[in-house]
Every structure is written in C-alpha cells, then in structure tokens.
C-alpha cells in the first residue's frame, strides 16, 4: 500500500511498501510531474535527514527571494541554470541524492514557495518533457507539513524495521 503526503499537482511524496530496511520506494511529484522516474529507491539514512533539513530550512524561511523579479519562472530557471557562478547555488533545492538526480531544481520564495525544475537526462522516461521547465507553487507551511509527515513515517518504519 502506498501512502501519499501532499498533492501531486503541487508537491507530493508517496511512500511504498516496506522493503529491505535501509531502502524504500519513494516517489516525488511536483507540478503534476513524476520526478523520480529514474530511481525511486531512497536510501533512508541519507534521505530522511535531507528531507528534514529541507523542511527546517523552509520553516525558518531560509530560502532566497525571487532572484529576478518581473521575470517568468521559466526565465528564472534558464537564467539560474546558465549561471556558472556560486550565485545559482543559493537557489539549489531538494538536493536529496539519487532519487532526484535526473532533474535540475531551483526554488525561491514569493508569497508561495516557487519550485522550478527541468529533466536533464536524455534517457528520461518521458522524452516529451526533456528540456521543458516546470513550475510548482505551494504555500511554504504546506510544503513543510508534507515533508515532515513523510519523514516521520519513513523514520518510524526505518527504525522499527527488522535488520
């Protein structure tokens, strides 16, 4: 049975059945797009900490404001992605290991958290999406609630799993 936190149209984490205790099937969705098409096996000791760190970062509102006011989210993605300085690193988001290494993701705060992303692998499961920029907008507190709920379930199943 899969357990979903959040909404696929904005942001969701879906957690699959119990498997070997350090791995779990975790599917991530943003803007109606399945992000974990290439690798949806999360190594829990790393993944749980990364998700909790992102939730804490957003809870503190420690996310940069829009870097290019007046531009569309798609333009902002392209400008950040083309930047080869440390500036763009301020906007890197969801650096959660292999589960999301098929997408380039940036985020910034407006009234909502704005997540902009594009798939970059040529062998991406949905070739029609390659090179397109997608935008998810979600209230920061809703994003935090989604992450914290998923992390709590993953941690409880991980710590209570048989070795």
mmCIF file of C-alpha atoms in Angstrom:
data_model
loop_
_atom_site.group_PDB
_atom_site.id
_atom_site.type_symbol
_atom_site.label_atom_id
_atom_site.label_comp_id
_atom_site.label_asym_id
_atom_site.label_seq_id
_atom_site.Cartn_x
_atom_site.Cartn_y
_atom_site.Cartn_z
ATOM 1 C CA UNK A 1 0.000 0.000 0.000
ATOM 2 C CA UNK A 2 1.298 3.441 -0.906
ATOM 3 C CA UNK A 3 0.931 6.373 1.468
ATOM 4 C CA UNK A 4 0.746 9.875 -0.056
ATOM 5 C CA UNK A 5 1.619 13.166 1.607
ATOM 6 C CA UNK A 6 0.640 16.311 -0.295
ATOM 7 C CA UNK A 7 -0.897 16.774 -3.722
ATOM 8 C CA UNK A 8 0.699 15.649 -6.984
ATOM 9 C CA UNK A 9 -0.376 18.870 -8.697
ATOM 10 C CA UNK A 10 1.742 20.964 -6.322
ATOM 11 C CA UNK A 11 4.107 18.687 -4.390
ATOM 12 C CA UNK A 12 3.720 15.170 -3.068
ATOM 13 C CA UNK A 13 5.742 12.380 -1.506
ATOM 14 C CA UNK A 14 4.453 8.840 -1.985
ATOM 15 C CA UNK A 15 5.943 6.081 0.138
ATOM 16 C CA UNK A 16 5.753 2.467 -0.958
ATOM 17 C CA UNK A 17 5.743 -0.814 0.886
ATOM 18 C CA UNK A 18 8.386 -1.838 3.396
ATOM 19 C CA UNK A 19 11.437 -3.303 1.661
ATOM 20 C CA UNK A 20 14.968 -4.019 2.942
ATOM 21 C CA UNK A 21 15.192 -1.784 5.976
ATOM 22 C CA UNK A 22 17.593 0.822 4.574
ATOM 23 C CA UNK A 23 15.804 1.234 1.231
ATOM 24 C CA UNK A 24 12.286 2.309 0.422
ATOM 25 C CA UNK A 25 10.371 3.166 -2.732
ATOM 26 C CA UNK A 26 9.694 6.903 -2.565
ATOM 27 C CA UNK A 27 8.047 8.752 -5.421
ATOM 28 C CA UNK A 28 8.183 12.527 -5.616
ATOM 29 C CA UNK A 29 5.781 14.674 -7.612
ATOM 30 C CA UNK A 30 5.799 18.397 -8.416
ATOM 31 C CA UNK A 31 3.557 20.350 -10.789
ATOM 32 C CA UNK A 32 1.861 17.088 -11.760
ATOM 33 C CA UNK A 33 5.173 15.569 -12.904
ATOM 34 C CA UNK A 34 6.717 12.404 -11.529
ATOM 35 C CA UNK A 35 10.251 13.413 -10.503
ATOM 36 C CA UNK A 36 11.640 10.025 -9.501
ATOM 37 C CA UNK A 37 11.307 8.344 -12.892
ATOM 38 C CA UNK A 38 14.903 7.105 -12.997
ATOM 39 C CA UNK A 39 15.437 5.990 -9.408
ATOM 40 C CA UNK A 40 12.733 5.881 -6.775
ATOM 41 C CA UNK A 41 14.684 3.835 -4.225
ATOM 42 C CA UNK A 42 15.622 6.087 -1.319
ATOM 43 C CA UNK A 43 18.493 5.179 0.989
ATOM 44 C CA UNK A 44 16.716 6.087 4.219
ATOM 45 C CA UNK A 45 19.660 7.097 6.460
ATOM 46 C CA UNK A 46 20.525 9.867 3.973
ATOM 47 C CA UNK A 47 17.081 10.654 2.558
ATOM 48 C CA UNK A 48 15.304 11.208 5.893
ATOM 49 C CA UNK A 49 17.982 13.664 7.030
ATOM 50 C CA UNK A 50 17.948 15.534 3.722
ATOM 51 C CA UNK A 51 14.157 15.868 3.739
ATOM 52 C CA UNK A 52 14.127 17.037 7.359
ATOM 53 C CA UNK A 53 16.880 19.547 6.626
ATOM 54 C CA UNK A 54 14.878 20.997 3.736
ATOM 55 C CA UNK A 55 11.757 21.218 5.918
ATOM 56 C CA UNK A 56 13.716 23.025 8.642
ATOM 57 C CA UNK A 57 15.250 25.389 6.092
ATOM 58 C CA UNK A 58 11.823 26.342 4.808
ATOM 59 C CA UNK A 59 10.242 26.521 8.268
ATOM 60 C CA UNK A 60 12.874 29.196 9.082
ATOM 61 C CA UNK A 61 12.085 30.803 5.693
ATOM 62 C CA UNK A 62 15.778 30.384 4.903
ATOM 63 C CA UNK A 63 15.093 30.358 1.160
ATOM 64 C CA UNK A 64 16.135 33.224 -1.061
ATOM 65 C CA UNK A 65 13.537 35.595 -2.528
ATOM 66 C CA UNK A 66 12.986 35.713 -6.283
ATOM 67 C CA UNK A 67 16.377 36.366 -7.899
ATOM 68 C CA UNK A 68 14.979 38.125 -10.976
ATOM 69 C CA UNK A 69 11.773 39.991 -10.098
ATOM 70 C CA UNK A 70 9.496 40.646 -13.027
ATOM 71 C CA UNK A 71 10.637 37.576 -14.978
ATOM 72 C CA UNK A 72 8.622 34.416 -15.505
ATOM 73 C CA UNK A 73 9.555 31.321 -13.505
ATOM 74 C CA UNK A 74 10.697 29.666 -16.742
ATOM 75 C CA UNK A 75 13.038 32.590 -17.492
ATOM 76 C CA UNK A 76 14.308 32.488 -13.922
ATOM 77 C CA UNK A 77 15.101 28.785 -14.260
ATOM 78 C CA UNK A 78 17.010 29.369 -17.503
ATOM 79 C CA UNK A 79 18.979 32.306 -16.051
ATOM 80 C CA UNK A 80 19.916 30.343 -12.925
ATOM 81 C CA UNK A 81 20.759 27.223 -14.890
ATOM 82 C CA UNK A 82 23.029 29.171 -17.251
ATOM 83 C CA UNK A 83 24.819 30.899 -14.373
ATOM 84 C CA UNK A 84 28.204 29.296 -13.731
ATOM 85 C CA UNK A 85 28.981 31.225 -10.556
ATOM 86 C CA UNK A 86 28.127 30.443 -6.965
ATOM 87 C CA UNK A 87 25.057 32.692 -7.270
ATOM 88 C CA UNK A 88 22.833 29.892 -8.561
ATOM 89 C CA UNK A 89 23.834 27.591 -5.689
ATOM 90 C CA UNK A 90 21.783 29.808 -3.362
ATOM 91 C CA UNK A 91 18.704 28.552 -5.204
ATOM 92 C CA UNK A 92 19.511 24.834 -5.471
ATOM 93 C CA UNK A 93 16.692 22.892 -3.917
ATOM 94 C CA UNK A 94 15.812 19.329 -2.967
ATOM 95 C CA UNK A 95 19.349 18.008 -3.188
ATOM 96 C CA UNK A 96 18.174 14.608 -1.971
ATOM 97 C CA UNK A 97 20.555 12.202 -3.677
ATOM 98 C CA UNK A 98 19.910 9.695 -6.422
ATOM 99 C CA UNK A 99 16.132 9.917 -6.191
ATOM 100 C CA UNK A 100 16.181 13.350 -7.828
ATOM 101 C CA UNK A 101 19.433 13.328 -9.779
ATOM 102 C CA UNK A 102 17.529 13.327 -13.081
ATOM 103 C CA UNK A 103 16.172 16.849 -12.535
ATOM 104 C CA UNK A 104 17.699 20.269 -12.043
ATOM 105 C CA UNK A 105 15.730 22.049 -9.338
ATOM 106 C CA UNK A 106 15.785 25.598 -8.025
ATOM 107 C CA UNK A 107 13.441 27.327 -5.592
ATOM 108 C CA UNK A 108 12.738 30.789 -4.273
ATOM 109 C CA UNK A 109 10.196 32.456 -2.033
ATOM 110 C CA UNK A 110 7.475 34.774 -3.147
ATOM 111 C CA UNK A 111 4.212 34.540 -1.225
ATOM 112 C CA UNK A 112 4.451 30.828 -2.068
ATOM 113 C CA UNK A 113 7.470 28.615 -2.444
ATOM 114 C CA UNK A 114 8.185 28.505 -6.168
ATOM 115 C CA UNK A 115 9.934 25.348 -7.359
ATOM 116 C CA UNK A 116 11.243 25.421 -10.931
ATOM 117 C CA UNK A 117 12.708 22.301 -12.483
ATOM 118 C CA UNK A 118 13.604 20.542 -15.704
ATOM 119 C CA UNK A 119 14.551 16.984 -16.549
ATOM 120 C CA UNK A 120 18.045 16.778 -17.999
ATOM 121 C CA UNK A 121 18.757 13.136 -18.818
ATOM 122 C CA UNK A 122 18.428 12.128 -22.458
ATOM 123 C CA UNK A 123 17.025 8.760 -21.390
ATOM 124 C CA UNK A 124 14.335 10.338 -19.216
ATOM 125 C CA UNK A 125 11.203 8.191 -19.150
ATOM 126 C CA UNK A 126 9.108 10.968 -20.684
ATOM 127 C CA UNK A 127 11.164 12.339 -23.606
ATOM 128 C CA UNK A 128 8.498 14.930 -24.415
ATOM 129 C CA UNK A 129 9.363 16.628 -21.097
ATOM 130 C CA UNK A 130 13.108 16.854 -21.754
ATOM 131 C CA UNK A 131 14.199 20.491 -21.753
ATOM 132 C CA UNK A 132 10.814 21.858 -20.630
ATOM 133 C CA UNK A 133 10.715 23.928 -17.472
ATOM 134 C CA UNK A 134 8.006 23.096 -14.948
ATOM 135 C CA UNK A 135 6.754 25.279 -12.123
ATOM 136 C CA UNK A 136 5.189 24.265 -8.820
ATOM 137 C CA UNK A 137 3.810 26.818 -6.390
ATOM 138 C CA UNK A 138 2.975 25.752 -2.872
ATOM 139 C CA UNK A 139 2.446 27.584 0.421
ATOM 140 C CA UNK A 140 5.618 27.138 2.484
ATOM 141 C CA UNK A 141 3.797 25.713 5.502
ATOM 142 C CA UNK A 142 2.020 23.144 3.320
ATOM 143 C CA UNK A 143 5.365 22.071 1.852
ATOM 144 C CA UNK A 144 6.858 21.727 5.355
ATOM 145 C CA UNK A 145 3.860 19.687 6.542
ATOM 146 C CA UNK A 146 4.217 17.355 3.550
ATOM 147 C CA UNK A 147 7.925 16.810 4.173
ATOM 148 C CA UNK A 148 7.596 16.367 7.920
ATOM 149 C CA UNK A 149 4.775 13.837 7.550
ATOM 150 C CA UNK A 150 6.733 11.800 5.021
ATOM 151 C CA UNK A 151 9.955 11.949 7.061
ATOM 152 C CA UNK A 152 8.156 10.865 10.220
ATOM 153 C CA UNK A 153 6.596 7.845 8.509
ATOM 154 C CA UNK A 154 9.882 6.891 6.850
ATOM 155 C CA UNK A 155 11.778 7.238 10.105
ATOM 156 C CA UNK A 156 9.245 5.219 12.101
ATOM 157 C CA UNK A 157 9.264 2.402 9.541
ATOM 158 C CA UNK A 158 13.058 2.566 9.247
ATOM 159 C CA UNK A 159 13.787 2.475 12.973
ATOM 160 C CA UNK A 160 11.183 -0.260 13.566
ATOM 161 C CA UNK A 161 12.224 -2.451 10.638
ATOM 162 C CA UNK A 162 13.781 -5.839 11.154
ATOM 163 C CA UNK A 163 17.543 -5.819 10.446
#
